[in-house]
Amino acid sequence: SCISGNIQGATIVDALDTLYIMEMKEEFKEAKEWVEKNLDFNVNAEISVFEVNIRFVGGLLSAYYLSGEEVFRKKAVELGEKLLPAFNTPTGIPWALLNIKSGIGRNWPWASGGSSILAEFGTLHLEFVHLSHLSGNPVFAEKVMNIRKVLNRLDKPEGLYPNYLNPSSGQWGQHHVSIGGLGDSFYEYLLKAWLMSDKTDEEGKKMYYDAVQAIETHLIRKSSGGLTYIAEWKGGLLEHKMGHLTCFAGGMFALGADGAPNDKTGHHIELGAEIARTCHESYDRTSMKLGPEAFRFDGGVEAIATRQNEKYYILRPEVIETYMYMWRLTHDPKYRQWGWEAVEALEKHCRVDGGYSGIRDVYNNHESHDDVQQSFFLSETLKYLYLLFSEDDLLPFEHWVFNTEAHPLPVLHKDDGNKEENQK
Ligand code: DMJ
């Protein structure tokens, strides 16, 4: 075909705010110059709308809010405009894939009956609200508010949101529900949309707490050994498996505890603490002290991967992310201890000449490296570790929310006439 490639520079853009926060000024300047000279969206590429939004749009927005450098704002808005044709569907639920030259979209061929994915179209909200805010163009916010409207018109099985929604018919695909892959950050963005609005977005708030209620009733279970976990739901049947991705939910429950209805604040903190403990166990029960991609609670095992293709670790952040939220919200020192165990394991098993690498089997005694350093290692894993060992006034939760790639976005305060005065 004549597709020439991809947007280049994911690692650089994903790392900008981490460099800034860590006060690595020389490296930040070098990265900024690369962005000025080389970051190019006029390419013939079919991209994932979700991945480009969370890594590139999110990375550029944070770099702008932290540094105040105009180039980042300009590039973020330019890229946002490139993504708009993805919303040209009968319902306005965007396509997963978009050719940013032709503007032609489509969905992943594997997704249930031509569906779009909940965690993909549901993870645009924070960035698009900021794009409207920074450009003065309401179109971005309108696109994501319409997604909510479509979701709120639909019946939800047992109050749960299936991972698949067809953008042409506006109907759910397969009734698979997950708080891990394919679902995860949709729930995160409901809560964070409310927080980022200075707690004015009542619709986001209601959708979040209603969803958590259904998740507790239908997906959260306790193992015989006393570990709380979040299962997957397939048309009413539970699969007793938890993905590494799902471990972010501990931090989410704790972050949302403060606003929980019916005196449930303590309960949501406790839920976060229990998920953190379970995910720590998934690390502790391996030989490398790094967690597998997925672990199970069936056939006599607890918090252990049983299938060879679920034993890898690709430098994912979710467990450390949950430690960071739990630390900030409880100051229980065990979260720093657990974070330090992860630091030591990363140094011991993932450090290689050119950087850090994923591991093929965390239960093995010697490492087989996959030779990939995911861009989220710099944006998320290292940033959350740094915040775990920093004071609470570095990017305080009252003023900042983190997008799902750990890019901080400022809370839009009610009384903000001109907003981006420094909140660092
Ligand atoms: C990141 O790109 C984001 O955190 C996303 O929400 C889920 N997957 C990766 C990290 O594991």
Tab-separated table of C-alpha atoms and ligand atoms in Angstrom:
chain	number	residue	atom	x	y	z
A	1	SER	CA	0.000	0.000	0.000
A	2	CYS	CA	1.058	3.637	-0.002
A	3	ILE	CA	0.983	4.044	3.759
A	4	SER	CA	4.428	5.345	4.521
A	5	GLY	CA	4.469	4.874	8.232
A	6	ASN	CA	3.658	6.304	11.538
A	7	ILE	CA	3.962	9.510	13.492
A	8	GLN	CA	7.567	9.476	14.683
A	9	GLY	CA	8.828	10.512	18.107
A	10	ALA	CA	6.470	8.791	20.565
A	11	THR	CA	9.194	8.245	23.141
A	12	ILE	CA	10.380	11.860	22.946
A	13	VAL	CA	6.882	13.358	23.226
A	14	ASP	CA	5.831	10.889	25.932
A	15	ALA	CA	8.941	11.795	27.963
A	16	LEU	CA	8.753	15.615	27.743
A	17	ASP	CA	6.881	16.218	31.001
A	18	THR	CA	8.907	13.582	32.867
A	19	LEU	CA	12.102	15.402	31.884
A	20	TYR	CA	10.560	18.683	32.988
A	21	ILE	CA	9.345	17.371	36.332
A	22	MET	CA	12.705	15.716	37.033
A	23	GLU	CA	14.401	19.031	36.233
A	24	MET	CA	16.448	17.497	33.432
A	25	LYS	CA	16.690	20.869	31.707
A	26	GLU	CA	19.266	20.060	29.028
A	27	GLU	CA	17.401	16.968	27.921
A	28	PHE	CA	14.078	18.831	27.937
A	29	LYS	CA	15.557	21.544	25.735
A	30	GLU	CA	16.913	18.970	23.323
A	31	ALA	CA	13.537	17.233	23.169
A	32	LYS	CA	11.773	20.555	22.597
A	33	GLU	CA	14.116	21.321	19.694
A	34	TRP	CA	13.355	17.928	18.221
A	35	VAL	CA	9.645	18.676	18.449
A	36	GLU	CA	10.109	22.090	16.785
A	37	LYS	CA	12.165	20.696	13.923
A	38	ASN	CA	10.901	17.190	13.392
A	39	LEU	CA	7.496	16.417	14.863
A	40	ASP	CA	5.381	16.012	11.751
A	41	PHE	CA	1.731	15.036	11.415
A	42	ASN	CA	1.585	15.449	7.643
A	43	VAL	CA	2.353	11.821	7.021
A	44	ASN	CA	0.478	9.101	5.204
A	45	ALA	CA	-0.145	6.932	8.212
A	46	GLU	CA	-2.971	4.900	9.658
A	47	ILE	CA	-2.852	5.568	13.377
A	48	SER	CA	-4.721	4.487	16.522
A	49	VAL	CA	-6.824	7.486	17.566
A	50	PHE	CA	-6.579	6.409	21.219
A	51	GLU	CA	-2.817	5.837	21.310
A	52	VAL	CA	-2.069	9.077	19.488
A	53	ASN	CA	-4.400	10.974	21.785
A	54	ILE	CA	-3.055	9.674	25.103
A	55	ARG	CA	0.638	9.750	24.150
A	56	PHE	CA	1.027	12.641	21.680
A	57	VAL	CA	-1.874	14.992	22.432
A	58	GLY	CA	-1.564	14.301	26.173
A	59	GLY	CA	2.226	14.625	26.106
A	60	LEU	CA	2.118	17.917	24.207
A	61	LEU	CA	-0.611	19.385	26.417
A	62	SER	CA	1.345	18.609	29.589
A	63	ALA	CA	4.561	19.955	28.110
A	64	TYR	CA	2.678	23.161	27.318
A	65	TYR	CA	1.059	23.566	30.725
A	66	LEU	CA	4.320	22.870	32.550
A	67	SER	CA	6.693	24.933	30.414
A	68	GLY	CA	4.383	27.532	28.848
A	69	GLU	CA	6.175	26.999	25.517
A	70	GLU	CA	3.820	27.892	22.667
A	71	VAL	CA	5.166	25.246	20.280
A	72	PHE	CA	3.572	22.502	22.376
A	73	ARG	CA	0.139	24.156	22.395
A	74	LYS	CA	0.306	24.716	18.648
A	75	LYS	CA	1.305	21.123	17.920
A	76	ALA	CA	-1.349	19.717	20.260
A	77	VAL	CA	-4.136	21.662	18.542
A	78	GLU	CA	-2.779	20.832	15.084
A	79	LEU	CA	-2.813	17.134	15.976
A	80	GLY	CA	-6.279	17.385	17.541
A	81	GLU	CA	-7.582	18.778	14.241
A	82	LYS	CA	-6.032	15.825	12.397
A	83	LEU	CA	-8.010	13.445	14.621
A	84	LEU	CA	-11.433	15.035	14.024
A	85	PRO	CA	-12.354	12.999	10.891
A	86	ALA	CA	-12.404	9.891	13.123
A	87	PHE	CA	-15.754	11.146	14.475
A	88	ASN	CA	-17.417	11.035	11.051
A	89	THR	CA	-19.593	8.008	11.827
A	90	PRO	CA	-23.406	7.738	11.994
A	91	THR	CA	-23.365	8.009	15.806
A	92	GLY	CA	-20.299	10.175	16.296
A	93	ILE	CA	-18.614	7.305	18.180
A	94	PRO	CA	-15.147	7.525	16.597
A	95	TRP	CA	-13.317	4.907	14.594
A	96	ALA	CA	-10.377	3.182	16.301
A	97	LEU	CA	-8.082	3.663	13.303
A	98	LEU	CA	-7.660	6.722	11.128
A	99	ASN	CA	-5.567	7.517	8.120
A	100	ILE	CA	-4.497	11.044	9.013
A	101	LYS	CA	-3.737	11.923	5.411
A	102	SER	CA	-6.968	10.759	3.774
A	103	GLY	CA	-9.198	11.114	6.859
A	104	ILE	CA	-10.589	7.619	6.286
A	105	GLY	CA	-11.389	5.648	9.429
A	106	ARG	CA	-12.147	2.027	10.225
A	107	ASN	CA	-12.213	-0.329	13.194
A	108	TRP	CA	-9.901	-3.090	14.335
A	109	PRO	CA	-10.742	-6.143	12.234
A	110	TRP	CA	-10.795	-8.334	15.382
A	111	ALA	CA	-13.309	-6.210	17.316
A	112	SER	CA	-16.759	-7.731	17.791
A	113	GLY	CA	-18.971	-7.060	14.755
A	114	GLY	CA	-17.173	-3.928	13.570
A	115	SER	CA	-17.309	-2.305	16.989
A	116	SER	CA	-15.313	0.562	18.429
A	117	ILE	CA	-13.634	-0.113	21.810
A	118	LEU	CA	-14.887	1.396	25.081
A	119	ALA	CA	-11.408	2.128	26.470
A	120	GLU	CA	-10.464	3.819	23.189
A	121	PHE	CA	-13.397	6.128	22.447
A	122	GLY	CA	-13.883	6.608	26.188
A	123	THR	CA	-10.352	7.921	26.697
A	124	LEU	CA	-10.465	11.133	24.712
A	125	HIS	CA	-12.444	13.295	27.096
A	126	LEU	CA	-9.740	14.994	29.190
A	127	GLU	CA	-7.513	15.888	26.258
A	128	PHE	CA	-10.368	17.098	24.057
A	129	VAL	CA	-11.764	19.369	26.782
A	130	HIS	CA	-8.307	20.935	27.055
A	131	LEU	CA	-8.003	21.258	23.272
A	132	SER	CA	-11.196	23.324	23.232
A	133	HIS	CA	-9.977	25.315	26.206
A	134	LEU	CA	-6.640	26.138	24.548
A	135	SER	CA	-7.868	26.693	20.998
A	136	GLY	CA	-11.141	28.482	21.700
A	137	ASN	CA	-12.747	25.985	19.320
A	138	PRO	CA	-15.666	24.154	20.979
A	139	VAL	CA	-15.671	21.316	18.424
A	140	PHE	CA	-13.329	19.085	20.444
A	141	ALA	CA	-15.435	19.208	23.612
A	142	GLU	CA	-18.619	18.719	21.572
A	143	LYS	CA	-17.273	15.488	20.086
A	144	VAL	CA	-16.569	13.923	23.480
A	145	MET	CA	-19.780	15.170	25.103
A	146	ASN	CA	-21.680	13.444	22.297
A	147	ILE	CA	-19.968	10.131	23.155
A	148	ARG	CA	-21.463	10.369	26.646
A	149	LYS	CA	-24.858	11.179	25.196
A	150	VAL	CA	-24.797	8.011	23.078
A	151	LEU	CA	-23.727	5.928	26.101
A	152	ASN	CA	-26.414	7.396	28.338
A	153	ARG	CA	-29.163	6.547	25.832
A	154	LEU	CA	-28.228	2.851	25.856
A	155	ASP	CA	-29.425	0.144	28.225
A	156	LYS	CA	-26.547	-1.313	30.155
A	157	PRO	CA	-26.591	-5.024	31.074
A	158	GLU	CA	-26.652	-5.151	34.900
A	159	GLY	CA	-25.491	-1.530	34.874
A	160	LEU	CA	-22.206	-2.597	33.237
A	161	TYR	CA	-20.585	-1.126	30.112
A	162	PRO	CA	-19.648	-3.701	27.446
A	163	ASN	CA	-16.224	-3.215	25.841
A	164	TYR	CA	-17.677	-3.099	22.308
A	165	LEU	CA	-19.987	-0.525	20.721
A	166	ASN	CA	-20.842	-0.389	17.035
A	167	PRO	CA	-20.358	3.183	15.708
A	168	SER	CA	-22.839	2.706	12.872
A	169	SER	CA	-25.787	1.106	14.673
A	170	GLY	CA	-25.069	2.597	18.091
A	171	GLN	CA	-25.625	-0.864	19.636
A	172	TRP	CA	-23.365	-2.856	21.931
A	173	GLY	CA	-21.292	-5.670	20.455
A	174	GLN	CA	-20.399	-8.706	22.576
A	175	HIS	CA	-21.289	-8.342	26.232
A	176	HIS	CA	-17.730	-8.541	27.545
A	177	VAL	CA	-16.910	-6.264	30.464
A	178	SER	CA	-13.414	-5.483	31.706
A	179	ILE	CA	-11.756	-3.047	34.078
A	180	GLY	CA	-8.501	-4.058	32.368
A	181	GLY	CA	-7.708	-4.054	28.654
A	182	LEU	CA	-10.508	-2.729	26.381
A	183	GLY	CA	-12.412	-1.110	29.280
A	184	ASP	CA	-9.981	0.355	31.840
A	185	SER	CA	-9.408	4.023	31.107
A	186	PHE	CA	-13.060	4.686	30.209
A	187	TYR	CA	-13.886	4.427	33.939
A	188	GLU	CA	-10.770	6.401	34.859
A	189	TYR	CA	-11.826	9.269	32.578
A	190	LEU	CA	-15.338	9.511	34.045
A	191	LEU	CA	-13.841	10.166	37.472
A	192	LYS	CA	-11.075	12.414	36.213
A	193	ALA	CA	-13.449	14.451	34.000
A	194	TRP	CA	-15.368	15.302	37.148
A	195	LEU	CA	-12.176	16.132	39.080
A	196	MET	CA	-10.699	18.138	36.187
A	197	SER	CA	-13.904	20.215	35.988
A	198	ASP	CA	-13.349	21.336	39.602
A	199	LYS	CA	-16.142	18.916	40.496
A	200	THR	CA	-18.764	20.636	38.340
A	201	ASP	CA	-19.248	17.807	35.815
A	202	GLU	CA	-22.098	16.058	37.628
A	203	GLU	CA	-22.810	13.770	34.681
A	204	GLY	CA	-19.275	12.346	34.738
A	205	LYS	CA	-19.502	11.947	38.501
A	206	LYS	CA	-22.774	10.025	38.363
A	207	MET	CA	-21.592	7.766	35.539
A	208	TYR	CA	-18.440	6.950	37.522
A	209	TYR	CA	-20.038	6.088	40.862
A	210	ASP	CA	-22.891	4.158	39.210
A	211	ALA	CA	-20.333	2.131	37.239
A	212	VAL	CA	-18.263	1.399	40.362
A	213	GLN	CA	-21.395	0.165	42.114
A	214	ALA	CA	-22.091	-2.305	39.282
A	215	ILE	CA	-18.426	-3.360	39.187
A	216	GLU	CA	-18.477	-4.122	42.912
A	217	THR	CA	-21.646	-6.159	42.639
A	218	HIS	CA	-20.744	-8.167	39.562
A	219	LEU	CA	-16.941	-8.225	39.104
A	220	ILE	CA	-15.151	-7.800	42.435
A	221	ARG	CA	-14.528	-11.027	44.321
A	222	LYS	CA	-12.367	-12.286	47.188
A	223	SER	CA	-10.185	-15.397	46.857
A	224	SER	CA	-10.191	-18.105	49.518
A	225	GLY	CA	-6.774	-16.795	50.556
A	226	GLY	CA	-8.338	-13.381	51.184
A	227	LEU	CA	-7.153	-11.478	48.101
A	228	THR	CA	-9.628	-9.046	46.537
A	229	TYR	CA	-9.573	-9.100	42.741
A	230	ILE	CA	-11.541	-7.760	39.780
A	231	ALA	CA	-12.705	-10.513	37.431
A	232	GLU	CA	-13.767	-10.226	33.787
A	233	TRP	CA	-17.436	-10.655	32.842
A	234	LYS	CA	-18.482	-12.477	29.667
A	235	GLY	CA	-22.224	-12.401	29.128
A	236	GLY	CA	-22.862	-12.971	32.813
A	237	LEU	CA	-20.099	-15.557	33.394
A	238	LEU	CA	-16.981	-14.610	35.346
A	239	GLU	CA	-13.463	-15.313	34.211
A	240	HIS	CA	-11.362	-15.248	37.386
A	241	LYS	CA	-8.437	-13.500	35.797
A	242	MET	CA	-7.000	-10.062	36.494
A	243	GLY	CA	-4.746	-8.255	34.035
A	244	HIS	CA	-1.760	-6.135	35.035
A	245	LEU	CA	-3.668	-3.301	33.335
A	246	THR	CA	-6.523	-3.780	35.849
A	247	CYS	CA	-4.172	-2.923	38.731
A	248	PHE	CA	-4.560	0.789	37.933
A	249	ALA	CA	-8.047	0.514	39.511
A	250	GLY	CA	-6.642	0.483	43.058
A	251	GLY	CA	-5.418	4.026	42.553
A	252	MET	CA	-8.643	5.017	40.819
A	253	PHE	CA	-10.862	3.791	43.676
A	254	ALA	CA	-8.702	5.652	46.196
A	255	LEU	CA	-8.671	8.833	44.102
A	256	GLY	CA	-12.459	8.689	43.853
A	257	ALA	CA	-12.990	7.887	47.530
A	258	ASP	CA	-13.452	11.480	48.614
A	259	GLY	CA	-16.520	11.998	46.407
A	260	ALA	CA	-18.129	8.607	47.031
A	261	PRO	CA	-21.838	8.768	47.883
A	262	ASN	CA	-23.521	7.223	50.967
A	263	ASP	CA	-20.582	7.471	53.395
A	264	LYS	CA	-18.517	5.160	51.219
A	265	THR	CA	-15.266	7.149	51.350
A	266	GLY	CA	-13.538	4.737	53.731
A	267	HIS	CA	-14.847	1.799	51.758
A	268	HIS	CA	-13.371	3.073	48.466
A	269	ILE	CA	-9.980	3.699	50.120
A	270	GLU	CA	-10.108	0.169	51.538
A	271	LEU	CA	-10.971	-1.235	48.111
A	272	GLY	CA	-7.968	0.610	46.660
A	273	ALA	CA	-5.742	-0.779	49.420
A	274	GLU	CA	-6.953	-4.329	48.794
A	275	ILE	CA	-6.330	-4.107	45.044
A	276	ALA	CA	-2.859	-2.681	45.764
A	277	ARG	CA	-2.131	-5.638	48.044
A	278	THR	CA	-3.355	-8.182	45.490
A	279	CYS	CA	-1.256	-6.612	42.739
A	280	HIS	CA	1.776	-6.517	45.039
A	281	GLU	CA	1.222	-10.247	45.637
A	282	SER	CA	1.232	-10.808	41.865
A	283	TYR	CA	4.751	-9.297	41.838
A	284	ASP	CA	5.928	-11.016	45.016
A	285	ARG	CA	4.912	-14.476	43.775
A	286	THR	CA	7.298	-14.351	40.777
A	287	SER	CA	11.033	-15.037	40.796
A	288	MET	CA	11.856	-11.608	39.410
A	289	LYS	CA	9.518	-9.649	41.715
A	290	LEU	CA	7.916	-8.077	38.664
A	291	GLY	CA	4.307	-8.859	37.850
A	292	PRO	CA	2.964	-10.910	34.933
A	293	GLU	CA	0.662	-9.545	32.224
A	294	ALA	CA	-2.271	-11.447	33.743
A	295	PHE	CA	-2.825	-13.606	36.811
A	296	ARG	CA	-5.575	-15.978	37.808
A	297	PHE	CA	-7.649	-17.071	40.750
A	298	ASP	CA	-8.770	-20.533	39.744
A	299	GLY	CA	-7.580	-24.104	39.615
A	300	GLY	CA	-5.961	-23.726	43.024
A	301	VAL	CA	-3.779	-20.700	42.203
A	302	GLU	CA	-4.009	-17.133	43.468
A	303	ALA	CA	-2.395	-14.097	41.836
A	304	ILE	CA	-0.205	-16.256	39.583
A	305	ALA	CA	0.000	-16.500	35.790
A	306	THR	CA	-0.814	-19.999	34.588
A	307	ARG	CA	-0.482	-19.588	30.827
A	308	GLN	CA	2.896	-19.152	29.179
A	309	ASN	CA	1.604	-16.224	27.089
A	310	GLU	CA	0.595	-14.283	30.208
A	311	LYS	CA	3.971	-14.421	31.978
A	312	TYR	CA	5.611	-11.404	30.354
A	313	TYR	CA	6.284	-7.962	31.848
A	314	ILE	CA	6.637	-5.040	29.421
A	315	LEU	CA	7.611	-2.254	31.854
A	316	ARG	CA	3.970	-1.470	32.592
A	317	PRO	CA	3.160	1.209	35.194
A	318	GLU	CA	-0.233	0.261	36.687
A	319	VAL	CA	0.948	-1.356	39.916
A	320	ILE	CA	3.376	1.473	40.679
A	321	GLU	CA	0.664	3.968	39.726
A	322	THR	CA	-1.607	2.455	42.373
A	323	TYR	CA	1.222	2.563	44.967
A	324	MET	CA	1.666	6.274	44.203
A	325	TYR	CA	-2.040	7.076	44.684
A	326	MET	CA	-2.239	4.956	47.832
A	327	TRP	CA	0.863	6.650	49.238
A	328	ARG	CA	-0.459	10.150	48.573
A	329	LEU	CA	-3.885	9.345	49.994
A	330	THR	CA	-2.876	7.288	53.059
A	331	HIS	CA	0.867	7.852	53.703
A	332	ASP	CA	1.176	4.225	54.711
A	333	PRO	CA	4.941	3.567	54.306
A	334	LYS	CA	4.372	0.109	52.837
A	335	TYR	CA	3.586	1.698	49.479
A	336	ARG	CA	7.052	3.239	49.308
A	337	GLN	CA	8.563	-0.104	50.341
A	338	TRP	CA	6.660	-1.881	47.602
A	339	GLY	CA	7.675	0.811	45.096
A	340	TRP	CA	11.304	0.372	46.076
A	341	GLU	CA	11.061	-3.398	45.561
A	342	ALA	CA	9.947	-2.603	42.005
A	343	VAL	CA	12.863	-0.186	41.491
A	344	GLU	CA	15.339	-2.873	42.564
A	345	ALA	CA	13.719	-5.481	40.333
A	346	LEU	CA	13.728	-3.109	37.343
A	347	GLU	CA	17.418	-2.356	37.870
A	348	LYS	CA	18.284	-6.000	38.310
A	349	HIS	CA	16.283	-7.536	35.497
A	350	CYS	CA	15.294	-4.865	32.977
A	351	ARG	CA	18.323	-2.543	32.795
A	352	VAL	CA	20.237	-3.090	29.567
A	353	ASP	CA	22.879	-1.132	27.661
A	354	GLY	CA	20.497	1.060	25.710
A	355	GLY	CA	17.904	1.632	28.435
A	356	TYR	CA	15.332	-0.763	29.912
A	357	SER	CA	13.770	-3.841	28.358
A	358	GLY	CA	10.678	-5.956	28.898
A	359	ILE	CA	10.970	-9.551	30.151
A	360	ARG	CA	9.458	-12.631	28.508
A	361	ASP	CA	8.874	-14.718	31.649
A	362	VAL	CA	8.953	-13.242	35.149
A	363	TYR	CA	8.805	-16.730	36.715
A	364	ASN	CA	12.085	-17.748	35.094
A	365	ASN	CA	15.379	-17.415	36.920
A	366	HIS	CA	17.259	-15.722	34.132
A	367	GLU	CA	15.886	-13.002	31.990
A	368	SER	CA	14.957	-13.276	28.354
A	369	HIS	CA	14.676	-9.633	27.208
A	370	ASP	CA	12.167	-8.604	24.557
A	371	ASP	CA	14.469	-5.695	23.575
A	372	VAL	CA	11.640	-3.137	23.631
A	373	GLN	CA	11.445	-0.021	25.796
A	374	GLN	CA	7.788	1.030	25.666
A	375	SER	CA	7.279	4.791	25.562
A	376	PHE	CA	5.034	4.566	28.651
A	377	PHE	CA	8.042	3.463	30.691
A	378	LEU	CA	9.307	7.055	30.538
A	379	SER	CA	5.933	8.798	30.719
A	380	GLU	CA	4.331	6.648	33.404
A	381	THR	CA	6.488	4.080	35.187
A	382	LEU	CA	9.382	6.412	35.944
A	383	LYS	CA	7.148	9.429	36.604
A	384	TYR	CA	4.952	7.571	39.091
A	385	LEU	CA	8.051	6.219	40.847
A	386	TYR	CA	9.469	9.730	41.055
A	387	LEU	CA	6.192	11.070	42.476
A	388	LEU	CA	6.000	8.179	44.949
A	389	PHE	CA	9.251	9.392	46.493
A	390	SER	CA	8.512	13.130	46.190
A	391	GLU	CA	6.566	15.457	48.455
A	392	ASP	CA	2.806	15.794	47.918
A	393	ASP	CA	3.161	19.373	46.672
A	394	LEU	CA	4.807	18.250	43.432
A	395	LEU	CA	1.809	18.192	41.044
A	396	PRO	CA	-0.743	18.250	43.880
A	397	PHE	CA	-4.020	16.414	43.228
A	398	GLU	CA	-6.051	19.556	43.958
A	399	HIS	CA	-4.626	21.193	40.845
A	400	TRP	CA	-3.694	18.378	38.477
A	401	VAL	CA	-5.190	15.209	37.043
A	402	PHE	CA	-3.082	12.673	35.159
A	403	ASN	CA	-4.282	11.458	31.821
A	404	THR	CA	-4.120	7.693	31.311
A	405	GLU	CA	-0.540	7.980	30.038
A	406	ALA	CA	0.430	9.915	33.239
A	407	HIS	CA	0.471	13.301	31.525
A	408	PRO	CA	-0.639	15.927	34.053
A	409	LEU	CA	-3.447	18.289	33.007
A	410	PRO	CA	-4.521	21.223	35.162
A	411	VAL	CA	-7.888	21.274	36.895
A	412	LEU	CA	-10.024	23.915	35.185
A	413	HIS	CA	-11.038	25.944	38.209
A	414	LYS	CA	-14.476	27.547	38.191
A	415	ASP	CA	-13.111	31.035	38.703
A	416	ASP	CA	-10.410	30.714	36.035
A	417	GLY	CA	-10.557	33.817	33.882
A	418	ASN	CA	-7.062	33.215	32.553
A	419	LYS	CA	-6.029	29.863	33.656
A	420	GLU	CA	-2.531	28.734	33.081
A	421	GLU	CA	-0.966	30.719	35.883
A	422	ASN	CA	1.507	28.462	37.577
A	423	GLN	CA	0.043	25.723	39.685
A	424	LYS	CA	3.216	23.677	39.980
B	1	DMJ	C1	-0.522	2.985	28.615
B	1	DMJ	O1	-0.427	3.348	27.282
B	1	DMJ	C2	-1.747	3.604	29.251
B	1	DMJ	O2	-1.618	3.558	30.641
B	1	DMJ	C3	-3.006	2.894	28.844
B	1	DMJ	O3	-4.138	3.413	29.513
B	1	DMJ	C4	-2.902	1.425	29.125
B	1	DMJ	N1	-1.702	0.811	28.644
B	1	DMJ	C5	-0.428	1.497	28.733
B	1	DMJ	C6	0.444	1.095	29.889
B	1	DMJ	O4	0.404	-0.195	30.287
